[in-house]
CSV table of C-alpha atoms in Angstrom, one decimal:
chain,number,residue,atom,x,y,z
A,11,UNK,CA,0.0,0.0,0.0
A,12,UNK,CA,1.3,3.4,-0.9
A,13,UNK,CA,0.5,6.8,0.7
A,14,UNK,CA,0.4,9.9,-1.3
A,15,UNK,CA,0.4,13.1,0.7
A,16,UNK,CA,-0.8,16.3,-1.1
A,17,UNK,CA,0.1,19.7,0.3
A,18,UNK,CA,-3.4,21.3,-0.2
A,19,UNK,CA,-6.9,20.0,-0.8
A,20,UNK,CA,-7.1,21.9,-4.2
A,21,UNK,CA,-3.6,21.1,-5.5
A,22,UNK,CA,-4.2,19.6,-9.0
A,23,UNK,CA,-0.5,19.7,-10.0
A,24,UNK,CA,0.6,17.7,-7.0
A,25,UNK,CA,-2.2,15.1,-7.7
A,26,UNK,CA,-1.3,15.0,-11.4
A,27,UNK,CA,2.4,14.4,-10.8
A,28,UNK,CA,1.7,11.6,-8.2
A,29,UNK,CA,-0.9,10.0,-10.3
A,30,UNK,CA,1.3,10.0,-13.4
A,31,UNK,CA,4.1,8.3,-11.6
A,32,UNK,CA,1.8,5.7,-10.0
A,33,UNK,CA,0.1,4.9,-13.3
A,34,UNK,CA,3.4,4.6,-15.1
A,35,UNK,CA,4.5,2.1,-12.4
A,36,UNK,CA,1.2,0.2,-12.9
A,37,UNK,CA,0.2,0.6,-9.3
A,38,UNK,CA,-3.4,-0.5,-8.8
A,39,UNK,CA,-5.9,2.1,-7.5
A,40,UNK,CA,-6.7,-0.1,-4.5
A,41,UNK,CA,-3.0,0.0,-3.5
A,42,UNK,CA,-2.9,3.8,-3.1
A,43,UNK,CA,-4.0,5.9,-0.1
A,44,UNK,CA,-4.5,9.6,-0.8
A,45,UNK,CA,-4.3,12.2,2.0
A,46,UNK,CA,-4.0,16.0,2.3
A,47,UNK,CA,-1.5,17.5,4.7
A,48,UNK,CA,-1.7,16.0,8.2
A,49,UNK,CA,-4.9,14.2,7.6
A,50,UNK,CA,-4.6,10.7,9.0
A,51,UNK,CA,-4.0,8.0,6.4
A,52,UNK,CA,-4.6,4.3,6.6
A,53,UNK,CA,-2.6,3.0,9.6
A,54,UNK,CA,-1.6,-0.1,7.6
A,55,UNK,CA,-0.4,1.8,4.5
A,56,UNK,CA,3.3,2.2,3.9
A,57,UNK,CA,5.5,3.9,1.4
A,58,UNK,CA,9.1,4.6,0.8
A,59,UNK,CA,10.2,6.5,3.9
A,60,UNK,CA,6.9,5.6,5.5
A,61,UNK,CA,5.1,8.8,4.3
A,62,UNK,CA,6.5,9.7,0.9
A,63,UNK,CA,4.5,11.0,-2.1
A,64,UNK,CA,5.1,9.4,-5.4
A,65,UNK,CA,7.5,11.2,-7.8
A,66,UNK,CA,7.6,11.1,-11.5
A,67,UNK,CA,10.4,8.9,-12.9
A,68,UNK,CA,12.2,9.8,-16.1
A,69,UNK,CA,10.3,8.6,-19.1
A,70,UNK,CA,7.1,8.0,-17.1
A,71,UNK,CA,5.0,10.6,-18.9
A,72,UNK,CA,2.1,9.6,-21.1
A,73,UNK,CA,-0.8,11.4,-22.8
A,74,UNK,CA,-4.4,11.6,-21.8
A,75,UNK,CA,-7.4,13.3,-23.5
A,76,UNK,CA,-7.8,17.0,-22.8
A,77,UNK,CA,-11.3,16.2,-21.5
A,78,UNK,CA,-9.8,14.2,-18.7
A,79,UNK,CA,-7.5,17.0,-17.7
A,80,UNK,CA,-10.4,19.5,-17.6
A,81,UNK,CA,-12.5,17.0,-15.6
A,82,UNK,CA,-9.7,16.4,-13.1
A,83,UNK,CA,-9.0,20.1,-12.6
A,84,UNK,CA,-12.6,20.6,-11.5
A,85,UNK,CA,-13.0,17.4,-9.5
A,86,UNK,CA,-9.9,18.0,-7.4
A,87,UNK,CA,-11.7,21.1,-6.1
A,88,UNK,CA,-14.7,19.0,-4.8
A,89,UNK,CA,-15.3,18.5,-1.1
A,90,UNK,CA,-15.3,14.8,-1.4
A,91,UNK,CA,-12.6,12.8,0.4
A,92,UNK,CA,-12.6,10.1,-2.3
A,93,UNK,CA,-12.1,12.5,-5.2
A,94,UNK,CA,-8.3,11.8,-5.7
A,95,UNK,CA,-8.8,8.0,-5.6
A,96,UNK,CA,-11.8,8.2,-8.0
A,97,UNK,CA,-9.8,10.3,-10.5
A,98,UNK,CA,-6.8,7.9,-10.3
A,99,UNK,CA,-9.1,4.9,-10.8
A,100,UNK,CA,-10.4,6.6,-14.0
A,101,UNK,CA,-6.9,7.4,-15.1
A,102,UNK,CA,-5.9,3.8,-14.9
A,103,UNK,CA,-9.0,2.7,-16.8
A,104,UNK,CA,-8.4,5.4,-19.4
A,105,UNK,CA,-5.0,4.0,-20.3
A,106,UNK,CA,-6.8,0.7,-21.2
A,107,UNK,CA,-10.1,2.2,-22.5
A,108,UNK,CA,-9.4,5.4,-24.4
A,109,UNK,CA,-13.1,6.1,-25.0
A,110,UNK,CA,-14.3,5.6,-21.5
A,111,UNK,CA,-15.0,9.4,-21.0
A,112,UNK,CA,-17.7,9.2,-23.7
A,113,UNK,CA,-19.6,6.5,-21.8
A,114,UNK,CA,-22.0,8.7,-19.7
A,115,UNK,CA,-23.7,5.5,-18.4
A,116,UNK,CA,-20.5,4.4,-16.7
A,117,UNK,CA,-21.0,4.9,-12.9
A,118,UNK,CA,-17.5,6.2,-12.3
A,119,UNK,CA,-17.6,8.7,-15.1
A,120,UNK,CA,-21.1,9.8,-14.0
A,121,UNK,CA,-20.0,10.3,-10.4
A,122,UNK,CA,-17.0,12.4,-11.4
A,123,UNK,CA,-19.0,14.4,-13.9
A,124,UNK,CA,-21.5,15.1,-11.0
A,125,UNK,CA,-18.6,16.3,-8.8
A,126,UNK,CA,-17.3,18.6,-11.6
A,127,UNK,CA,-20.8,20.0,-12.1
A,128,UNK,CA,-21.1,20.8,-8.4
A,129,UNK,CA,-17.8,22.5,-8.4
A,130,UNK,CA,-18.6,24.6,-11.5
A,131,UNK,CA,-21.9,25.6,-9.9
A,132,UNK,CA,-20.1,26.6,-6.6
A,133,UNK,CA,-17.6,28.7,-8.6
A,134,UNK,CA,-20.5,30.5,-10.3
A,135,UNK,CA,-22.3,31.1,-7.0
A,136,UNK,CA,-19.2,32.7,-5.5
A,137,UNK,CA,-19.0,35.0,-8.4
A,138,UNK,CA,-22.7,35.8,-8.3
A,139,UNK,CA,-23.4,36.1,-4.6
A,140,UNK,CA,-20.2,37.4,-3.0
A,141,UNK,CA,-20.7,41.1,-1.9
A,142,UNK,CA,-17.9,43.4,-0.9
A,143,UNK,CA,-18.6,45.9,2.0
A,144,UNK,CA,-16.5,49.0,2.6
A,145,UNK,CA,-14.6,49.1,5.9
A,146,UNK,CA,-12.9,52.1,7.6
A,147,UNK,CA,-9.0,52.1,7.6
A,148,UNK,CA,-6.3,54.4,8.8
A,149,UNK,CA,-5.1,54.9,5.2
A,150,UNK,CA,-6.4,57.3,2.7
A,151,UNK,CA,-8.0,54.8,0.3
A,152,UNK,CA,-10.8,52.4,1.0
A,153,UNK,CA,-10.7,48.7,1.7
A,154,UNK,CA,-13.5,46.3,0.9
A,155,UNK,CA,-14.2,43.0,2.7
A,156,UNK,CA,-16.5,40.1,1.7
A,157,UNK,CA,-17.5,36.9,3.4
A,158,UNK,CA,-18.3,33.7,1.6
A,159,UNK,CA,-18.9,30.1,2.6
A,160,UNK,CA,-18.2,27.8,-0.4
A,161,UNK,CA,-19.3,24.2,-0.5
A,162,UNK,CA,-16.1,23.1,-2.2
A,163,UNK,CA,-12.4,24.1,-2.4
A,164,UNK,CA,-12.9,26.8,-5.0
A,165,UNK,CA,-11.5,29.9,-3.4
A,166,UNK,CA,-8.0,29.8,-4.9
A,167,UNK,CA,-9.3,28.7,-8.3
A,168,UNK,CA,-11.6,31.8,-8.3
A,169,UNK,CA,-9.0,34.3,-7.2
A,170,UNK,CA,-8.0,35.4,-10.8
A,171,UNK,CA,-11.6,36.3,-11.5
A,172,UNK,CA,-11.8,38.7,-8.6
A,173,UNK,CA,-8.4,40.2,-9.3
A,174,UNK,CA,-9.3,40.9,-12.9
A,175,UNK,CA,-12.8,42.2,-12.0
A,176,UNK,CA,-11.8,44.4,-9.1
A,177,UNK,CA,-8.2,45.2,-10.0
A,178,UNK,CA,-8.4,48.8,-8.8
A,179,UNK,CA,-9.9,48.0,-5.4
A,180,UNK,CA,-8.1,46.9,-2.2
A,181,UNK,CA,-10.1,43.9,-1.0
A,182,UNK,CA,-10.2,40.8,1.1
A,183,UNK,CA,-12.3,37.7,0.7
A,184,UNK,CA,-12.8,35.8,3.9
A,185,UNK,CA,-13.8,32.1,3.9
A,186,UNK,CA,-13.6,29.4,6.6
A,187,UNK,CA,-10.8,27.6,4.8
A,188,UNK,CA,-8.6,30.4,3.4
A,189,UNK,CA,-8.6,34.2,3.0
A,190,UNK,CA,-7.5,36.2,-0.1
A,191,UNK,CA,-6.0,39.7,0.1
A,192,UNK,CA,-5.5,42.0,-2.9
A,193,UNK,CA,-3.6,45.3,-2.3
A,194,UNK,CA,-3.9,46.5,-5.9
A,195,UNK,CA,-0.6,45.0,-7.0
A,196,UNK,CA,-0.2,41.5,-5.5
A,197,UNK,CA,-2.4,38.7,-4.2
A,198,UNK,CA,-1.7,37.1,-0.9
A,199,UNK,CA,-3.3,34.3,1.2
A,200,UNK,CA,-4.1,34.1,4.9
A,201,UNK,CA,-5.7,31.6,7.2
A,202,UNK,CA,-9.5,31.0,7.3
A,203,UNK,CA,-11.8,33.4,9.1
A,204,UNK,CA,-15.2,33.5,10.7
A,205,UNK,CA,-18.4,35.4,9.8
A,206,UNK,CA,-17.7,37.7,12.8
A,207,UNK,CA,-14.5,38.9,11.1
A,208,UNK,CA,-16.5,40.4,8.2
A,209,UNK,CA,-18.4,43.8,8.3
A,210,UNK,CA,-22.2,43.8,8.5
A,211,UNK,CA,-23.0,46.5,5.9
A,212,UNK,CA,-22.3,50.0,4.5
A,213,UNK,CA,-24.2,53.0,3.2
A,214,UNK,CA,-23.9,51.9,-0.5
A,215,UNK,CA,-26.3,49.0,0.3
A,216,UNK,CA,-29.3,51.3,0.6
A,217,UNK,CA,-28.7,52.6,-2.9
A,218,UNK,CA,-28.4,49.0,-4.2
A,219,UNK,CA,-31.6,47.9,-2.5
A,220,UNK,CA,-33.5,50.8,-4.1
A,221,UNK,CA,-32.1,49.8,-7.5
A,222,UNK,CA,-33.0,46.1,-7.0
A,223,UNK,CA,-36.6,46.9,-6.0
A,224,UNK,CA,-37.0,49.2,-9.0
A,225,UNK,CA,-36.0,46.5,-11.5
A,226,UNK,CA,-37.9,43.6,-9.9
A,227,UNK,CA,-40.3,42.1,-12.5
A,228,UNK,CA,-43.2,40.1,-11.0
A,229,UNK,CA,-44.0,38.6,-14.4
A,230,UNK,CA,-40.6,36.9,-14.5
A,231,UNK,CA,-40.8,35.6,-10.9
A,232,UNK,CA,-40.3,31.8,-10.5
A,233,UNK,CA,-39.8,31.1,-6.8
A,234,UNK,CA,-38.6,27.5,-7.3
A,235,UNK,CA,-36.1,28.5,-10.0
A,236,UNK,CA,-34.9,31.5,-7.9
A,237,UNK,CA,-34.3,29.3,-4.8
A,238,UNK,CA,-32.4,26.7,-7.0
A,239,UNK,CA,-30.2,29.4,-8.5
A,240,UNK,CA,-29.9,31.5,-5.3
A,241,UNK,CA,-30.2,29.2,-2.2
A,242,UNK,CA,-31.2,30.8,1.1
A,243,UNK,CA,-27.7,30.1,2.5
A,244,UNK,CA,-26.3,33.0,0.5
A,245,UNK,CA,-29.0,35.5,1.4
A,246,UNK,CA,-27.3,36.7,4.5
A,247,UNK,CA,-24.3,37.9,2.4
A,248,UNK,CA,-26.5,39.9,0.0
A,249,UNK,CA,-28.2,43.2,0.9
A,250,UNK,CA,-30.9,42.9,-1.8
A,251,UNK,CA,-32.3,39.7,-0.4
A,252,UNK,CA,-33.7,41.5,2.6
A,253,UNK,CA,-36.4,42.8,0.1
A,254,UNK,CA,-37.2,39.4,-1.5
A,255,UNK,CA,-39.9,38.3,0.9
A,256,UNK,CA,-41.9,41.6,0.5
A,257,UNK,CA,-41.5,41.6,-3.3
A,258,UNK,CA,-42.6,38.0,-3.6
A,259,UNK,CA,-45.7,38.6,-1.5
A,260,UNK,CA,-46.9,41.3,-3.9
A,261,UNK,CA,-45.8,39.7,-7.1
A,262,UNK,CA,-48.8,37.4,-7.7
A,263,UNK,CA,-51.3,40.2,-7.4
A,264,UNK,CA,-49.3,42.5,-9.7
A,265,UNK,CA,-48.8,39.7,-12.2
A,266,UNK,CA,-52.5,39.0,-12.3
A,267,UNK,CA,-53.2,42.6,-13.0
A,268,UNK,CA,-50.7,42.8,-15.8
A,269,UNK,CA,-52.3,39.7,-17.5
A,270,UNK,CA,-55.8,41.0,-17.2
A,271,UNK,CA,-54.8,44.3,-18.7
A,272,UNK,CA,-53.1,42.6,-21.6
A,273,UNK,CA,-56.1,40.4,-22.3
A,274,UNK,CA,-58.4,43.3,-22.3
A,275,UNK,CA,-56.3,45.0,-25.0
A,276,UNK,CA,-55.5,42.0,-27.3
A,277,UNK,CA,-58.3,39.5,-26.6
A,278,UNK,CA,-57.7,35.8,-25.9
A,279,UNK,CA,-57.7,34.2,-29.3
A,280,UNK,CA,-54.7,31.8,-28.8
A,281,UNK,CA,-56.9,28.6,-29.3
A,282,UNK,CA,-58.1,29.8,-32.7
A,283,UNK,CA,-54.5,30.7,-33.6
A,284,UNK,CA,-53.2,27.3,-32.6
A,285,UNK,CA,-55.9,25.5,-34.6
A,286,UNK,CA,-55.0,27.6,-37.7
A,287,UNK,CA,-51.3,26.8,-37.1
A,288,UNK,CA,-52.0,23.0,-36.8
A,289,UNK,CA,-54.0,23.0,-40.0
A,290,UNK,CA,-51.2,24.8,-41.8
A,291,UNK,CA,-48.7,22.2,-40.5
A,292,UNK,CA,-50.8,19.4,-42.0
A,293,UNK,CA,-49.6,20.5,-45.4
A,294,UNK,CA,-46.0,21.1,-44.4
A,295,UNK,CA,-43.4,20.5,-47.2
A,296,UNK,CA,-40.5,22.4,-45.6
A,297,UNK,CA,-38.2,19.3,-45.8
A,298,UNK,CA,-38.4,15.9,-47.7
A,299,UNK,CA,-39.6,14.0,-44.7
A,300,UNK,CA,-43.2,14.7,-45.5
A,301,UNK,CA,-43.1,12.4,-48.6
A,302,UNK,CA,-42.8,8.9,-47.0
A,303,UNK,CA,-44.5,9.9,-43.7
A,304,UNK,CA,-48.2,9.1,-43.2
A,305,UNK,CA,-49.0,12.5,-41.8
A,306,UNK,CA,-47.8,15.5,-39.8
A,307,UNK,CA,-47.8,14.8,-36.1
A,308,UNK,CA,-48.4,18.2,-34.4
A,309,UNK,CA,-48.3,19.1,-30.7
A,310,UNK,CA,-51.2,18.7,-28.4
A,311,UNK,CA,-52.3,19.9,-25.0
A,312,UNK,CA,-53.6,23.1,-23.3
A,313,UNK,CA,-52.6,26.2,-25.2
A,314,UNK,CA,-52.0,28.0,-21.9
A,315,UNK,CA,-49.8,25.1,-20.4
A,316,UNK,CA,-47.2,26.2,-18.0
A,317,UNK,CA,-44.9,23.4,-19.2
A,318,UNK,CA,-44.1,22.3,-22.7
A,319,UNK,CA,-42.4,19.0,-23.5
A,320,UNK,CA,-40.4,18.6,-26.7
A,321,UNK,CA,-39.4,15.2,-28.0
A,322,UNK,CA,-37.3,14.3,-31.1
A,323,UNK,CA,-39.8,13.1,-33.7
A,324,UNK,CA,-42.8,10.9,-34.0
A,325,UNK,CA,-42.2,7.1,-34.1
A,326,UNK,CA,-44.0,4.4,-36.1
A,327,UNK,CA,-47.1,4.4,-33.9
A,328,UNK,CA,-47.2,8.2,-33.6
A,329,UNK,CA,-47.0,8.5,-37.4
A,330,UNK,CA,-50.1,6.2,-37.8
A,331,UNK,CA,-52.1,7.7,-34.9
A,332,UNK,CA,-51.2,11.3,-35.6
A,333,UNK,CA,-50.5,12.1,-31.9
A,334,UNK,CA,-47.2,12.5,-30.1
A,335,UNK,CA,-45.9,10.1,-27.5
A,336,UNK,CA,-48.3,7.2,-27.9
A,337,UNK,CA,-45.8,4.4,-28.7
A,338,UNK,CA,-43.3,2.5,-26.5
A,339,UNK,CA,-41.3,5.7,-25.6
A,340,UNK,CA,-44.6,7.4,-24.9
A,341,UNK,CA,-45.5,4.7,-22.4
A,342,UNK,CA,-42.2,5.2,-20.6
A,343,UNK,CA,-42.8,8.9,-20.6
A,344,UNK,CA,-46.3,8.5,-19.1
A,345,UNK,CA,-44.9,6.3,-16.3
A,346,UNK,CA,-42.2,8.8,-15.6
A,347,UNK,CA,-44.5,11.9,-15.4
A,348,UNK,CA,-46.8,9.9,-13.2
A,349,UNK,CA,-44.0,9.1,-10.9
A,350,UNK,CA,-43.0,12.7,-10.9
A,351,UNK,CA,-46.6,13.7,-10.1
A,352,UNK,CA,-47.1,15.6,-13.3
A,353,UNK,CA,-50.5,15.6,-15.0
A,354,UNK,CA,-50.1,14.9,-18.7
A,355,UNK,CA,-53.4,16.7,-19.3
A,356,UNK,CA,-51.8,19.9,-18.2
A,357,UNK,CA,-48.7,19.5,-20.5
A,358,UNK,CA,-48.3,20.7,-24.1
A,359,UNK,CA,-46.4,17.8,-25.8
A,360,UNK,CA,-44.8,18.1,-29.2
A,361,UNK,CA,-41.7,17.1,-31.2
A,362,UNK,CA,-38.8,19.0,-32.7
A,363,UNK,CA,-39.5,17.3,-36.1
A,364,UNK,CA,-43.1,16.7,-37.1
A,365,UNK,CA,-42.7,13.8,-39.6
A,366,UNK,CA,-41.5,10.3,-39.0
A,367,UNK,CA,-38.0,9.6,-40.5
A,368,UNK,CA,-37.3,5.9,-40.9
A,369,UNK,CA,-35.5,3.2,-42.9
A,370,UNK,CA,-37.6,0.4,-44.4
A,371,UNK,CA,-36.4,-3.0,-43.4
A,372,UNK,CA,-38.7,-5.6,-44.8
A,373,UNK,CA,-42.2,-4.8,-43.3
A,374,UNK,CA,-40.7,-2.8,-40.4
A,375,UNK,CA,-40.0,0.9,-40.4
A,376,UNK,CA,-36.9,1.6,-38.3
A,377,UNK,CA,-36.4,5.0,-36.7
A,378,UNK,CA,-33.7,7.1,-38.3
A,379,UNK,CA,-32.2,10.2,-36.5
A,380,UNK,CA,-33.2,13.5,-38.1
A,381,UNK,CA,-30.4,15.5,-39.7
A,382,UNK,CA,-29.4,19.1,-39.0
A,383,UNK,CA,-31.3,20.4,-42.0
A,384,UNK,CA,-34.5,18.7,-41.0
A,385,UNK,CA,-34.3,20.0,-37.5
A,386,UNK,CA,-33.7,23.5,-38.7
A,387,UNK,CA,-36.5,23.3,-41.3
A,388,UNK,CA,-39.0,22.2,-38.6
A,389,UNK,CA,-37.7,24.6,-36.0
A,390,UNK,CA,-40.1,27.2,-37.4
A,391,UNK,CA,-43.1,25.2,-36.1
A,392,UNK,CA,-41.6,24.9,-32.6
A,393,UNK,CA,-41.1,28.6,-32.5
A,394,UNK,CA,-44.7,29.2,-33.5
A,395,UNK,CA,-46.0,26.8,-30.9
A,396,UNK,CA,-43.9,28.4,-28.2
A,397,UNK,CA,-45.1,31.9,-29.2
A,398,UNK,CA,-48.7,30.7,-28.8
A,399,UNK,CA,-48.4,28.6,-25.6
A,400,UNK,CA,-45.7,30.8,-24.0
A,401,UNK,CA,-44.7,28.1,-21.5
A,402,UNK,CA,-42.8,29.0,-18.4
A,403,UNK,CA,-40.8,25.9,-18.7
A,404,UNK,CA,-39.9,23.9,-21.9
A,405,UNK,CA,-38.5,20.4,-21.2
A,406,UNK,CA,-36.3,19.1,-24.1
A,407,UNK,CA,-36.1,15.3,-24.3
A,408,UNK,CA,-32.8,14.4,-25.9
A,409,UNK,CA,-30.2,16.1,-28.0
A,410,UNK,CA,-32.4,16.8,-31.1
A,411,UNK,CA,-35.0,18.6,-29.0
A,412,UNK,CA,-32.4,20.5,-27.2
A,413,UNK,CA,-30.7,21.6,-30.5
A,414,UNK,CA,-34.1,22.7,-31.8
A,415,UNK,CA,-34.8,24.7,-28.7
A,416,UNK,CA,-31.4,26.3,-28.2
A,417,UNK,CA,-30.2,26.5,-31.8
A,418,UNK,CA,-26.9,24.7,-31.1
A,419,UNK,CA,-25.4,21.3,-30.5
A,420,UNK,CA,-26.0,20.2,-26.9
A,421,UNK,CA,-24.2,17.6,-24.8
A,422,UNK,CA,-26.9,16.2,-22.5
A,423,UNK,CA,-24.5,15.2,-19.7
A,424,UNK,CA,-23.3,18.8,-19.4
A,425,UNK,CA,-26.6,20.6,-19.6
A,426,UNK,CA,-28.9,18.1,-18.0
A,427,UNK,CA,-31.0,18.9,-15.0
A,428,UNK,CA,-30.6,22.7,-14.7
A,429,UNK,CA,-32.5,25.8,-15.7
A,430,UNK,CA,-31.4,27.4,-18.9
A,431,UNK,CA,-32.8,30.9,-19.6
A,432,UNK,CA,-34.3,31.4,-23.1
A,433,UNK,CA,-34.3,34.7,-25.0
A,434,UNK,CA,-38.1,35.0,-24.8
A,435,UNK,CA,-38.1,35.0,-21.1
A,436,UNK,CA,-39.0,31.4,-20.6
A,437,UNK,CA,-36.7,28.6,-19.3
A,438,UNK,CA,-35.5,25.3,-20.7
A,439,UNK,CA,-34.7,22.1,-18.9
A,440,UNK,CA,-32.8,19.3,-20.7
A,441,UNK,CA,-33.0,15.6,-20.0
A,442,UNK,CA,-32.8,12.3,-21.9
A,443,UNK,CA,-35.4,11.0,-24.3
A,444,UNK,CA,-37.4,8.0,-23.0
A,445,UNK,CA,-36.3,6.0,-26.0
A,446,UNK,CA,-32.8,6.0,-24.5
A,447,UNK,CA,-34.1,4.0,-21.5
A,448,UNK,CA,-35.7,1.4,-23.9
A,449,UNK,CA,-32.3,0.8,-25.5
A,450,UNK,CA,-30.5,0.0,-22.3
A,451,UNK,CA,-29.8,-3.8,-22.1
A,452,UNK,CA,-29.1,-4.1,-18.4
A,453,UNK,CA,-32.3,-4.1,-16.3
A,454,UNK,CA,-30.6,-2.7,-13.2
A,455,UNK,CA,-29.1,0.2,-15.3
A,456,UNK,CA,-32.4,0.7,-16.9
A,457,UNK,CA,-34.1,1.1,-13.5
A,458,UNK,CA,-31.4,3.5,-12.3
A,459,UNK,CA,-31.7,5.7,-15.4
A,460,UNK,CA,-35.5,5.7,-15.2
A,461,UNK,CA,-35.1,7.0,-11.6
A,462,UNK,CA,-32.8,9.7,-12.9
A,463,UNK,CA,-35.3,10.6,-15.6
A,464,UNK,CA,-38.0,11.0,-13.0
A,465,UNK,CA,-35.8,13.2,-10.9
A,466,UNK,CA,-35.2,15.4,-13.9
A,467,UNK,CA,-38.9,15.8,-14.5
A,468,UNK,CA,-39.4,16.6,-10.8
A,469,UNK,CA,-36.7,19.2,-11.0
A,470,UNK,CA,-38.4,20.8,-14.0
A,471,UNK,CA,-41.7,20.9,-12.1
A,472,UNK,CA,-40.0,22.4,-9.0
A,473,UNK,CA,-38.4,25.1,-11.2
A,474,UNK,CA,-41.8,26.3,-12.2
A,475,UNK,CA,-42.2,27.5,-8.6
């Protein structure tokens, strides 16, 4: 058993050097104990000198994909005691299976991606929710101090952002683990601090509160999404959050008034407009897919639905029935939304592509993935549906739906399960397509992935507020 002692919990370079040497020496992951500083290690573990970190031997270097390096840089910052061992285990496997990173169903890859996602989210929250407060000093110029409690070891990794953003200020960022100090020329570190070491407020906050209250838009308020993006634990650091409760309390009444006023002016003719749009789509020839298809499969559901669900395209049974999500994937979808306590009757359900694309194999019609041109040609219909329904949340099932919605190629594993703001003021939520679950050969994996799918749908529902 070998012990590797790293000097700091966020030291990627030290982990990389040790992992490279161990992998080159073909040391098994189970034969390595990782520790930070004076953290106690396995009492039965030994190494050269009893406590020596691995060192890279000449000629021990080897290449790994850039994606692994980026993943490791993020995961090292996670507050998970197993992160170094997990990364080393993946490194060893990567040398045998070069394509393992692309297997998002692999439990180890999925766990590490989850840690990296949590770290990136924590970095974003530090940048978004940290607030500097001015403090009195004996010197002529002002000094600003901020307090923040990160969930992960992200403070040093975030230092460059604050140096570049507030280069002309003299500031300190205090956290329980480490403190950063910028004097306008050089950055230095200090020991961790406590909340009592940070100031409570300054006169500028009253100006900020007035500005925040003036720009608050009740029509855009989604309490669930707000709490997901700005958890209550950060509120005590932000002056504007003292106003949130009062503003939320009056938002519903103000929003109702705005809606009634708009309807009085324009009239509520959205149902008639949707019927006209659907009739027009029945004769769509925007791409060649209409030729072999039985019919256009348009969306269905309440025209005032708060949630819209967008799939990829109709399948064989949908093409024959003329309705979305009635085949095998639709049955999985129905089970999932039932488990997520979502009423399908309150959803507007549609597809990114309105005609069935398939390959004929004997008497069977086998699904074929839509191409970029076909997605773009049909995107016009999705945009018209969204303009009429105006959903607060649009759930994209799979990469095709996500591309249609966002106008770009989307990696599901990176974008999955989070709120994405859309230009029209609504929000998107990306998850897998239920047909993905049908293709999984392992029953246990299929069950796990179904549970994840249900959790994604619950998250989308919660984000509605």
